PDB file of C-alpha atoms in Angstrom:
ATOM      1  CA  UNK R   1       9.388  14.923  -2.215  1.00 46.00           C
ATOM      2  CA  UNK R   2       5.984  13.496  -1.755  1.00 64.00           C
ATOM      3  CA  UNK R   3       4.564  10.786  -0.522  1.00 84.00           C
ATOM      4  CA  UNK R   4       6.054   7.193  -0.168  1.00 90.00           C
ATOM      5  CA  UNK R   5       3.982   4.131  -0.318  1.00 95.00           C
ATOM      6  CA  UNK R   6       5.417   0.492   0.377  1.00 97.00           C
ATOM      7  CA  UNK R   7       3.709  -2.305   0.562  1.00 98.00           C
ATOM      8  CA  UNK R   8       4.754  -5.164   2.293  1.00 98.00           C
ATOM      9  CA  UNK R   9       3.713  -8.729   3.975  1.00 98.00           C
ATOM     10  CA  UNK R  10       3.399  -9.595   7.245  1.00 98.00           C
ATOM     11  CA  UNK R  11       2.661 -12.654   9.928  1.00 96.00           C
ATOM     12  CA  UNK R  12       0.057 -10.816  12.057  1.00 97.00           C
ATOM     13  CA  UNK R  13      -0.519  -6.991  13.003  1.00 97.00           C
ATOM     14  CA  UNK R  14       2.100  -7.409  15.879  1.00 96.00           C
ATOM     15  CA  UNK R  15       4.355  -7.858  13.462  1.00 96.00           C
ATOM     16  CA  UNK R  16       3.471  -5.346  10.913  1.00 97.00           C
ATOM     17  CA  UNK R  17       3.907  -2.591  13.031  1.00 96.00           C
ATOM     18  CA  UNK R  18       7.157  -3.600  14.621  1.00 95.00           C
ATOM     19  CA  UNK R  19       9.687  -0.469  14.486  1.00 94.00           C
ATOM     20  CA  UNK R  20       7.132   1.949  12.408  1.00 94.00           C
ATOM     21  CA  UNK R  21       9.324   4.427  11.610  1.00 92.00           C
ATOM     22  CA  UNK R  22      11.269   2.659   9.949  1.00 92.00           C
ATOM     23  CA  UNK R  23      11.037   1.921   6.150  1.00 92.00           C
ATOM     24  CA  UNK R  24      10.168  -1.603   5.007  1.00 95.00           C
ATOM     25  CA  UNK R  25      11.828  -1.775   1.400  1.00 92.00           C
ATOM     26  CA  UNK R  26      15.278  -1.882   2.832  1.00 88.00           C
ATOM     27  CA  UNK R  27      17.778  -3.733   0.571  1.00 84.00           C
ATOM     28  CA  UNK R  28      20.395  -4.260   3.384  1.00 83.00           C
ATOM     29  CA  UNK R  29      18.626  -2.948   6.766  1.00 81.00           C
ATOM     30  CA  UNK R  30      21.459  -2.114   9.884  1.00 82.00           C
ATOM     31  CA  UNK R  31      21.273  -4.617  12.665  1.00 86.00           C
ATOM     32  CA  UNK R  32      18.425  -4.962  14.707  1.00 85.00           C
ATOM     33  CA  UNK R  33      15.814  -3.588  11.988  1.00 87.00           C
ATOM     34  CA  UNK R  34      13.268  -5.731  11.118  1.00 86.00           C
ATOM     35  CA  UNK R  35      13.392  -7.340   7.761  1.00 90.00           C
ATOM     36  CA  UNK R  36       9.736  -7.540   5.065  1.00 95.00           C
ATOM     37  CA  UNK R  37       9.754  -8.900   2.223  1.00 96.00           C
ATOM     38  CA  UNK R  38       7.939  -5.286   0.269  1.00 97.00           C
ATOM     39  CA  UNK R  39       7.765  -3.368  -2.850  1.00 97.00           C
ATOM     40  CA  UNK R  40       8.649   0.031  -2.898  1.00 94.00           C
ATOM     41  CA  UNK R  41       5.903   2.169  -5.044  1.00 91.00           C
ATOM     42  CA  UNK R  42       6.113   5.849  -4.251  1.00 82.00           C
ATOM     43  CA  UNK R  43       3.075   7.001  -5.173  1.00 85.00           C
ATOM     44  CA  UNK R  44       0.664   3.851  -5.269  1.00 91.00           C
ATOM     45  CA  UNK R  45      -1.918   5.023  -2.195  1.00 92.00           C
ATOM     46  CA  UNK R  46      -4.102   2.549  -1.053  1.00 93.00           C
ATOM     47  CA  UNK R  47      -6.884   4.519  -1.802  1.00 90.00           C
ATOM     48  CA  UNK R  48      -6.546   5.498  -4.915  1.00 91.00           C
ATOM     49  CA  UNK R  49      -3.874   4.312  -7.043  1.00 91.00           C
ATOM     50  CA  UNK R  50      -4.103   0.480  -6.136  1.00 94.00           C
ATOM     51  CA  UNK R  51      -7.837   0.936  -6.026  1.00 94.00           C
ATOM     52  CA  UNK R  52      -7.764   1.788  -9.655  1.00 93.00           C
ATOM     53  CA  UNK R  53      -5.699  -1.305 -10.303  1.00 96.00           C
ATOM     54  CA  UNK R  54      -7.583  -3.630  -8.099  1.00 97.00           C
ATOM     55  CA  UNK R  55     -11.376  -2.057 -10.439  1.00 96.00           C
ATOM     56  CA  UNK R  56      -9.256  -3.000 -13.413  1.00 96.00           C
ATOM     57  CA  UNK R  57      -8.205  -6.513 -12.409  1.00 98.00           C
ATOM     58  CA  UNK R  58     -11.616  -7.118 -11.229  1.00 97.00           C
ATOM     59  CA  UNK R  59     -13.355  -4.865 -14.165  1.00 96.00           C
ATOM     60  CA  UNK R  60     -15.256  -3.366 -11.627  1.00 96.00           C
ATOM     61  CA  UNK R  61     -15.862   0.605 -12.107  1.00 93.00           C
ATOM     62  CA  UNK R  62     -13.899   2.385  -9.206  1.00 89.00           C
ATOM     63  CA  UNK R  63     -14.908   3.245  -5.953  1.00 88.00           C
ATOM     64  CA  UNK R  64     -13.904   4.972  -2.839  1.00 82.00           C
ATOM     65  CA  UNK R  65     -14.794   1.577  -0.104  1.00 89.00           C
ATOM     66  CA  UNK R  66     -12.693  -0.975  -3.377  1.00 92.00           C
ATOM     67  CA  UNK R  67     -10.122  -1.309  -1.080  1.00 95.00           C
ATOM     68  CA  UNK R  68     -10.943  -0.746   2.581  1.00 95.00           C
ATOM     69  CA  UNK R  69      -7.615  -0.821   4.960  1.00 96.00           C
ATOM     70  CA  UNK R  70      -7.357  -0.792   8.867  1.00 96.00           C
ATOM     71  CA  UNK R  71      -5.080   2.168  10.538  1.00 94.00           C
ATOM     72  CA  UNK R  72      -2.108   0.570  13.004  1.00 96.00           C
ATOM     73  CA  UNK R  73      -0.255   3.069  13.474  1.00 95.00           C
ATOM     74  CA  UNK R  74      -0.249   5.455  14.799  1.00 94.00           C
ATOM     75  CA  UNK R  75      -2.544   4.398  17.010  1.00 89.00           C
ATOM     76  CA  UNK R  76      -5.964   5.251  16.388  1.00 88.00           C
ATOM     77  CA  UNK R  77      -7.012   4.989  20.021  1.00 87.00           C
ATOM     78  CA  UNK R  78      -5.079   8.072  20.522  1.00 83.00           C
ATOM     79  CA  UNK R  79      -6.297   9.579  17.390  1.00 88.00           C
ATOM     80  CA  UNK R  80      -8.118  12.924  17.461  1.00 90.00           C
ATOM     81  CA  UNK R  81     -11.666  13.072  18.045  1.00 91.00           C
ATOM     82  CA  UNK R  82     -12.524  17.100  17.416  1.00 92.00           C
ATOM     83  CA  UNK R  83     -11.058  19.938  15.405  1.00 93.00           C
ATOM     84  CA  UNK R  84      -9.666  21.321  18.722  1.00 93.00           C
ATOM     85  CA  UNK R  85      -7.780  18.328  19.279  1.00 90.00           C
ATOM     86  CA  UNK R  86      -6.739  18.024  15.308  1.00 90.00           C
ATOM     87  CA  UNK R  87      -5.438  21.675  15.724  1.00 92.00           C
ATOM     88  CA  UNK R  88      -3.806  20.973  18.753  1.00 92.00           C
ATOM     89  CA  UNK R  89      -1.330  18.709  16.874  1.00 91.00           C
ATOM     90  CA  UNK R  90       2.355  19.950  16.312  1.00 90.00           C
ATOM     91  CA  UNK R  91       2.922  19.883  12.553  1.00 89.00           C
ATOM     92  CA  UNK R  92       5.203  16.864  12.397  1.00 87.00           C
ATOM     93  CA  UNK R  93       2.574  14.743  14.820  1.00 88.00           C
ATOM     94  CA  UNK R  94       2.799  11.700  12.874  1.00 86.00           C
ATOM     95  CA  UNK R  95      -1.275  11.412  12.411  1.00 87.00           C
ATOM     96  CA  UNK R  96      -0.111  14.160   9.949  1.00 86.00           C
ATOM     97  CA  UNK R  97       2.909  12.921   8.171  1.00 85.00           C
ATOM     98  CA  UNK R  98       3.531   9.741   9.022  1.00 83.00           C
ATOM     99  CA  UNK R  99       4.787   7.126   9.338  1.00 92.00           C
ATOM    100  CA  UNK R 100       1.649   5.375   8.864  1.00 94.00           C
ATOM    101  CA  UNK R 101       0.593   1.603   8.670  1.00 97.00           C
ATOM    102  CA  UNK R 102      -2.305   0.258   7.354  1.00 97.00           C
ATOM    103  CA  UNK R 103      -3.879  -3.829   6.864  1.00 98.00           C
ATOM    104  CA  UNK R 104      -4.975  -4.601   3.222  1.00 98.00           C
ATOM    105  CA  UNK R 105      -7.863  -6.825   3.326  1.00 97.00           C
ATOM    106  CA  UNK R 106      -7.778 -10.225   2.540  1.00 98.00           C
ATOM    107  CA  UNK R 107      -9.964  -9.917  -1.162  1.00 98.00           C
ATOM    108  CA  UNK R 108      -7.422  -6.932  -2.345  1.00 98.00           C
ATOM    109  CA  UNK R 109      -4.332  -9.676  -1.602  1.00 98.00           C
ATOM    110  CA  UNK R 110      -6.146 -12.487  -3.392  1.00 98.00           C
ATOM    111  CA  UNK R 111      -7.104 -10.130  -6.344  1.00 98.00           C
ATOM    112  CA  UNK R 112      -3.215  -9.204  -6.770  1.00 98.00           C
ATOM    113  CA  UNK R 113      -2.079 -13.119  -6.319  1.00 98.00           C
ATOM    114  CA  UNK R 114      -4.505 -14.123  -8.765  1.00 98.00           C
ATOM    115  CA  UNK R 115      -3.422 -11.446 -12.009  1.00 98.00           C
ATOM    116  CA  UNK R 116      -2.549 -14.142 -15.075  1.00 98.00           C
ATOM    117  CA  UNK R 117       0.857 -12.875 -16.397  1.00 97.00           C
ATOM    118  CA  UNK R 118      -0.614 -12.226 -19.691  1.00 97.00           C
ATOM    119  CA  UNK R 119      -2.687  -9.259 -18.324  1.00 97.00           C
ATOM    120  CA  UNK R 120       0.086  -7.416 -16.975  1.00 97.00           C
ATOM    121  CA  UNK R 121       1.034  -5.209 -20.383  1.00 97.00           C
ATOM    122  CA  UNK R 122      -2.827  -4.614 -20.214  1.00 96.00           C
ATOM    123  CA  UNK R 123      -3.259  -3.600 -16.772  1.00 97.00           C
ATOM    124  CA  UNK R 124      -0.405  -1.352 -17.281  1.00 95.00           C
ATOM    125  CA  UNK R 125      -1.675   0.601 -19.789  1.00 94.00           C
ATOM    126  CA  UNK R 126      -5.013   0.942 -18.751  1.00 94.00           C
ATOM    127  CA  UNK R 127      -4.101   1.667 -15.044  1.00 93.00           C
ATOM    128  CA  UNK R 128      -1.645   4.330 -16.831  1.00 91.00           C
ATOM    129  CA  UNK R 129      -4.863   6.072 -18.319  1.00 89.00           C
ATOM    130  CA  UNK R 130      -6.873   5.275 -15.874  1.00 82.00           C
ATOM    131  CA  UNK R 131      -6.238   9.084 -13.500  1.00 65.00           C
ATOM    132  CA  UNK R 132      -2.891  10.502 -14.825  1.00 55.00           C
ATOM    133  CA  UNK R 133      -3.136  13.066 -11.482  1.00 57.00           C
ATOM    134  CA  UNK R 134      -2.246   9.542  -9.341  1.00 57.00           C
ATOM    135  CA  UNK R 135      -0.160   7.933 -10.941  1.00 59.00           C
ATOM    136  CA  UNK R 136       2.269  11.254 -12.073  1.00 64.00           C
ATOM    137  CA  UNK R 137       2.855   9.954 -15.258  1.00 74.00           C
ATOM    138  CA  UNK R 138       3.974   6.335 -15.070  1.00 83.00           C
ATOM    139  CA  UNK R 139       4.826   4.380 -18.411  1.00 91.00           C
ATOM    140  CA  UNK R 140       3.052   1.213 -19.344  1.00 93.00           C
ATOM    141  CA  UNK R 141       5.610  -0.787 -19.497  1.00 95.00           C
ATOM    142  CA  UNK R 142       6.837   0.613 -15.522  1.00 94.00           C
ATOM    143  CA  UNK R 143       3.026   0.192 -14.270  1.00 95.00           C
ATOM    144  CA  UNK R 144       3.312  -3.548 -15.961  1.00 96.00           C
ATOM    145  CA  UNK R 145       6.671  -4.383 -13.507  1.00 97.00           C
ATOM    146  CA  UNK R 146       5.059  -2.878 -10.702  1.00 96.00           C
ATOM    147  CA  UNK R 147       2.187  -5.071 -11.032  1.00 97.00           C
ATOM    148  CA  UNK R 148       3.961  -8.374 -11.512  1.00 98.00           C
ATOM    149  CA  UNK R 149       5.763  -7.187  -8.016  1.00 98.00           C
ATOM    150  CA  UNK R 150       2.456  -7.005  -6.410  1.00 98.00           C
ATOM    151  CA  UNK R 151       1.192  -9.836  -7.638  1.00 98.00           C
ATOM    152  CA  UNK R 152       4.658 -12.237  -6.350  1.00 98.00           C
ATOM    153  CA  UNK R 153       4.210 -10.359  -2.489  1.00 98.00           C
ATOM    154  CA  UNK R 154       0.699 -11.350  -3.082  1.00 98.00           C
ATOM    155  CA  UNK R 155       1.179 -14.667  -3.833  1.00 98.00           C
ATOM    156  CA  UNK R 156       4.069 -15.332  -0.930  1.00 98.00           C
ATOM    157  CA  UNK R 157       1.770 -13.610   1.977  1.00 98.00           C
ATOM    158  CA  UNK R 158      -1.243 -15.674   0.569  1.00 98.00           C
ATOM    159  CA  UNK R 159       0.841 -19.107   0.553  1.00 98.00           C
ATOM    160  CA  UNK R 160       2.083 -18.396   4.058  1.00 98.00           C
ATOM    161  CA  UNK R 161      -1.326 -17.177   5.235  1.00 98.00           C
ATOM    162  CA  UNK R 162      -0.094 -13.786   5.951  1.00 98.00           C
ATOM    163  CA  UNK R 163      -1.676  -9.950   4.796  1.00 98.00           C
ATOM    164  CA  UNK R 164      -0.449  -7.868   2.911  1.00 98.00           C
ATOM    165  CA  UNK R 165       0.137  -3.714   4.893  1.00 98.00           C
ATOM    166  CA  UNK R 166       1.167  -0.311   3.818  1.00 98.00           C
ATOM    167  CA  UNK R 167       3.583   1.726   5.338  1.00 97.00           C
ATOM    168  CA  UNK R 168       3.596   5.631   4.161  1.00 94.00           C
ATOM    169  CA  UNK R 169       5.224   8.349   4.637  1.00 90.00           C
ATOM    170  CA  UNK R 170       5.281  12.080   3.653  1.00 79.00           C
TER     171      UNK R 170
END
């Protein structure tokens, strides 16, 4: 199955990590689930994937601190410290699999608000060329939609003077 990355907006970190297991790109969410205005990716990492995109906005080479995020949840106050207390951990402990919630910083939301439309079809096919291993073979044209999504919950967290956070999952 793989991973699953969505990105979403948020009013504060209170609110971000309201209900983390739950998924935020919910078209019709059941009663008493929160509701974020997100984009479902997959297989867009923080890390690697949308720091590729966010060097080739910028035309920056890539590298590994591009996009530098703050862990929610879980909790890192009750993270691990050693490898004892790493292999302690059942399998399914969720600082292994998830869910897992993450803050974007502020420059990595502005660079997304600010892509020009005409740079999409662009950014799409370099971003598709840019590490095929990430982004598991991903058309142009696909990588050009995904990246006009970004840039509109971009734009709407930036207007309302909220971040932008990524929920994953295994």
């Amino acid at each position: 199955m793989g991973n699953a990355y969505e990105y979403y907006r948020a009013a504060d970190r209170a609110a971000a990590v309201i209900m983390p297991e739950c998924p935020r790109a919910v078209d019709d969410p059941p009663p008493g689930r929160p509701v974020f205005d997100a984009v479902e990716t997959k297989w867009i990492s923080p890390w690697e994937a949308l720091a590729q995109l966010v060097a080739l906005v910028r035309d920056v080479p890539p590298a590994d601190d591009l996009v530098r995020t703050v862990v929610l949840h879980p909790p890192p106050e009750g993270a691990p410290q050693t490898d004892e207390e790493w292999g302690a951990l059942p399998e399914d402990s969720p600082y292994f699999i998830g869910p897992g919630i993450e803050e974007l910083p502020v420059d990595v939301r502005d660079t997304l608000a600010d892509v020009p439309d005409e740079r999409f079809v662009e950014l799409g096919e370099q971003w598709a060329e840019s590490d095929e291993d990430s982004m598991f073979g991903a058309e142009p044209a696909q990588l050009a939609e995904l990246i006009a999504e970004l840039r509109g919950l971009a734009r709407r967290a930036r207007d309302e003077g909220q971040l932008l956070y990524c929920w994953s999952s295994l």
